[in-house]
PDB file of C-alpha atoms in Angstrom:
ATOM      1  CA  UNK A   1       1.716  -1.159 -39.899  1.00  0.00           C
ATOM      2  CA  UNK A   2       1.221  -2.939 -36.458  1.00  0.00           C
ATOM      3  CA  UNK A   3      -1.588  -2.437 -34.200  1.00  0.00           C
ATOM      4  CA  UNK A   4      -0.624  -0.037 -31.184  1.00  0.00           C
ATOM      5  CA  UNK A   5      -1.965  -1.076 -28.047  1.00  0.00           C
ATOM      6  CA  UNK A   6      -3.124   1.802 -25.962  1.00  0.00           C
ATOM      7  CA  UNK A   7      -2.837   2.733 -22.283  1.00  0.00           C
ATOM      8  CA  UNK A   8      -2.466  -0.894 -21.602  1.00  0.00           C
ATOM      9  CA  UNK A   9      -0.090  -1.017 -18.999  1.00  0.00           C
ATOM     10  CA  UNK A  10      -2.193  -1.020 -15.471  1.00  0.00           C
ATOM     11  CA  UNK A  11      -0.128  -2.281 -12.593  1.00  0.00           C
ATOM     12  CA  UNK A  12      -1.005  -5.134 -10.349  1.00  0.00           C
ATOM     13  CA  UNK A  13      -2.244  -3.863  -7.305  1.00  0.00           C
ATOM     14  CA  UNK A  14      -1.243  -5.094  -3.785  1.00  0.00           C
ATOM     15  CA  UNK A  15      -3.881  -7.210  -1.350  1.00  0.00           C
ATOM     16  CA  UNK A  16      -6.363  -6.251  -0.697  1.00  0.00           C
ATOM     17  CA  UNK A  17      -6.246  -3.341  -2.876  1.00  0.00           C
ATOM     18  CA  UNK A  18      -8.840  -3.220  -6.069  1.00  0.00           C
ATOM     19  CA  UNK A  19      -9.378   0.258  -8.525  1.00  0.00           C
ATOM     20  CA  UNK A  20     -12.565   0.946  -9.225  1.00  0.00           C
ATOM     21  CA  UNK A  21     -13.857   3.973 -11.389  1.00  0.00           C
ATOM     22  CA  UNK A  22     -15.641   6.758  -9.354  1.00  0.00           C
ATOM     23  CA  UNK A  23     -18.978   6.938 -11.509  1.00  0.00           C
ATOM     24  CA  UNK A  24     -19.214  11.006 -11.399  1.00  0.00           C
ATOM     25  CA  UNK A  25     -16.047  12.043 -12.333  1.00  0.00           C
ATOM     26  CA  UNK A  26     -15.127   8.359 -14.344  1.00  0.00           C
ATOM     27  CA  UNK A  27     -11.451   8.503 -12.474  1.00  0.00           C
ATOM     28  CA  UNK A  28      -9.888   6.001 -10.941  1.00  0.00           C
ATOM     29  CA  UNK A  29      -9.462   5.384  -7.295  1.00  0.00           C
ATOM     30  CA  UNK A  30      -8.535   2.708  -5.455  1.00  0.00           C
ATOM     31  CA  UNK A  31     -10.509   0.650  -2.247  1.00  0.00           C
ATOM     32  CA  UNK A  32      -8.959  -1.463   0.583  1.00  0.00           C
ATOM     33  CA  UNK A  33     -11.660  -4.552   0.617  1.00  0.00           C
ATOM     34  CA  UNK A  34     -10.306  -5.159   4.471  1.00  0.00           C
ATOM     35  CA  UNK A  35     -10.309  -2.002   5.882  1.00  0.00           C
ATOM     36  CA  UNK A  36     -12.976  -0.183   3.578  1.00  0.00           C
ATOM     37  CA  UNK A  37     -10.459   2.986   3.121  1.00  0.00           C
ATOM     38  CA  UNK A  38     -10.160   4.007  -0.453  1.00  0.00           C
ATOM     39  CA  UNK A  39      -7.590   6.688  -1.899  1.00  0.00           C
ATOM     40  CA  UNK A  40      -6.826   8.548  -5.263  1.00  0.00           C
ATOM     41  CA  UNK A  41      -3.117   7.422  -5.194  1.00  0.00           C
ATOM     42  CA  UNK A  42      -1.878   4.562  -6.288  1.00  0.00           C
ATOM     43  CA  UNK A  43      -1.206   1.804  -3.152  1.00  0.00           C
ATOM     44  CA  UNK A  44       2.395   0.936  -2.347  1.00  0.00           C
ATOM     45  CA  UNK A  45       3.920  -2.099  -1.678  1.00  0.00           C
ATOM     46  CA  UNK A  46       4.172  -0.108   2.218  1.00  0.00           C
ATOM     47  CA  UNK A  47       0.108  -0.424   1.761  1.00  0.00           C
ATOM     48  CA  UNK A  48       0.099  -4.111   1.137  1.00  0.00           C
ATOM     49  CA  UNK A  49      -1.296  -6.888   3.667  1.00  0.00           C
ATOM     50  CA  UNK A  50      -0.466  -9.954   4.543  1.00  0.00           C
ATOM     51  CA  UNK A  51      -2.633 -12.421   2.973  1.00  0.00           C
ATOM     52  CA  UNK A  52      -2.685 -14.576   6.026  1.00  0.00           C
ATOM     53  CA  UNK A  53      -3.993 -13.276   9.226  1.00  0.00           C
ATOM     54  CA  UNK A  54      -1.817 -11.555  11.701  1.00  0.00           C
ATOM     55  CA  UNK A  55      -0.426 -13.206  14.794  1.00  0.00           C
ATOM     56  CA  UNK A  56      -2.268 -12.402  18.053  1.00  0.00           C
ATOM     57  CA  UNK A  57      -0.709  -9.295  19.462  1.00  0.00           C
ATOM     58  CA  UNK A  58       1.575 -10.355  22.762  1.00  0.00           C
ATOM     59  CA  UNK A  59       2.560  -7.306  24.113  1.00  0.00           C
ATOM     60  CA  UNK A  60       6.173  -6.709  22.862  1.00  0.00           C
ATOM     61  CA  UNK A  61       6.931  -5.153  19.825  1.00  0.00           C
ATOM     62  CA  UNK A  62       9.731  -5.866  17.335  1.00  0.00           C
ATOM     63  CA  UNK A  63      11.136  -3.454  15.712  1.00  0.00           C
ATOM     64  CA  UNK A  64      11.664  -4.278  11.885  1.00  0.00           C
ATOM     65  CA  UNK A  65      14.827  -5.389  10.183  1.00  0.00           C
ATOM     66  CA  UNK A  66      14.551  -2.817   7.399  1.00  0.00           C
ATOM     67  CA  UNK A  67      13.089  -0.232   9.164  1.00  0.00           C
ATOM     68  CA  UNK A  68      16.739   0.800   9.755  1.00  0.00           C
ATOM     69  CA  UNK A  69      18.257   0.490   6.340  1.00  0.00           C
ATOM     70  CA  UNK A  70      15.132   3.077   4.985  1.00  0.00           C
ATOM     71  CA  UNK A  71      16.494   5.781   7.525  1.00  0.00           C
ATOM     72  CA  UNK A  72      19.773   5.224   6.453  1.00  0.00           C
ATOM     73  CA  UNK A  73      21.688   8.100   4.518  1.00  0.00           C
ATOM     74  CA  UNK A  74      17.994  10.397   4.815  1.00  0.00           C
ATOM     75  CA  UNK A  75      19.395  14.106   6.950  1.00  0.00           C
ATOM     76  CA  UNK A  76      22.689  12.855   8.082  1.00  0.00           C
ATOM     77  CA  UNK A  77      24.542  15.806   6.884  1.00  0.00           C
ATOM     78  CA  UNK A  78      24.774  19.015   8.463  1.00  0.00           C
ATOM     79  CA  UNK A  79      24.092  22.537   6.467  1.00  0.00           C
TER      80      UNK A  79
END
């Protein structure tokens, strides 16, 4: 027989995300080191941030590329 390795699957977590195990109830939650948020759920790759610092903001804003192609397809039919 081989050796079955247990539960040992975690996921890499986006920047600046880290889990940490809440001592009283010994679950895991995970803390955003830059904004100092933390949440129960998992982070998304929507909750990731840049590693380099953001551009200045200029006063115009652009609209993202795939911002579209997400809305796409979502409650175009009528019931």
């Amino acid at each position: 027989g081989g050796g079955s390795d247990a539960g040992g699957g975690e996921a890499a977590l986006p920047y600046p995300w880290q889990a940490h195990t809440d001592p009283g109830t010994g679950c895991v939650y995970y803390f955003n080191t830059l904004t100092g948020s933390s949440s129960w759920e998992p982070p998304t790759e929507a909750d990731a941030m840049p590693v380099e610092p953001p551009t200045p903001f200029q006063g115009e804003y652009v609209q993202p590329a795939d911002g579209y192609a997400q809305q796409a397809g979502e409650g175009q039919q009528d019931a």
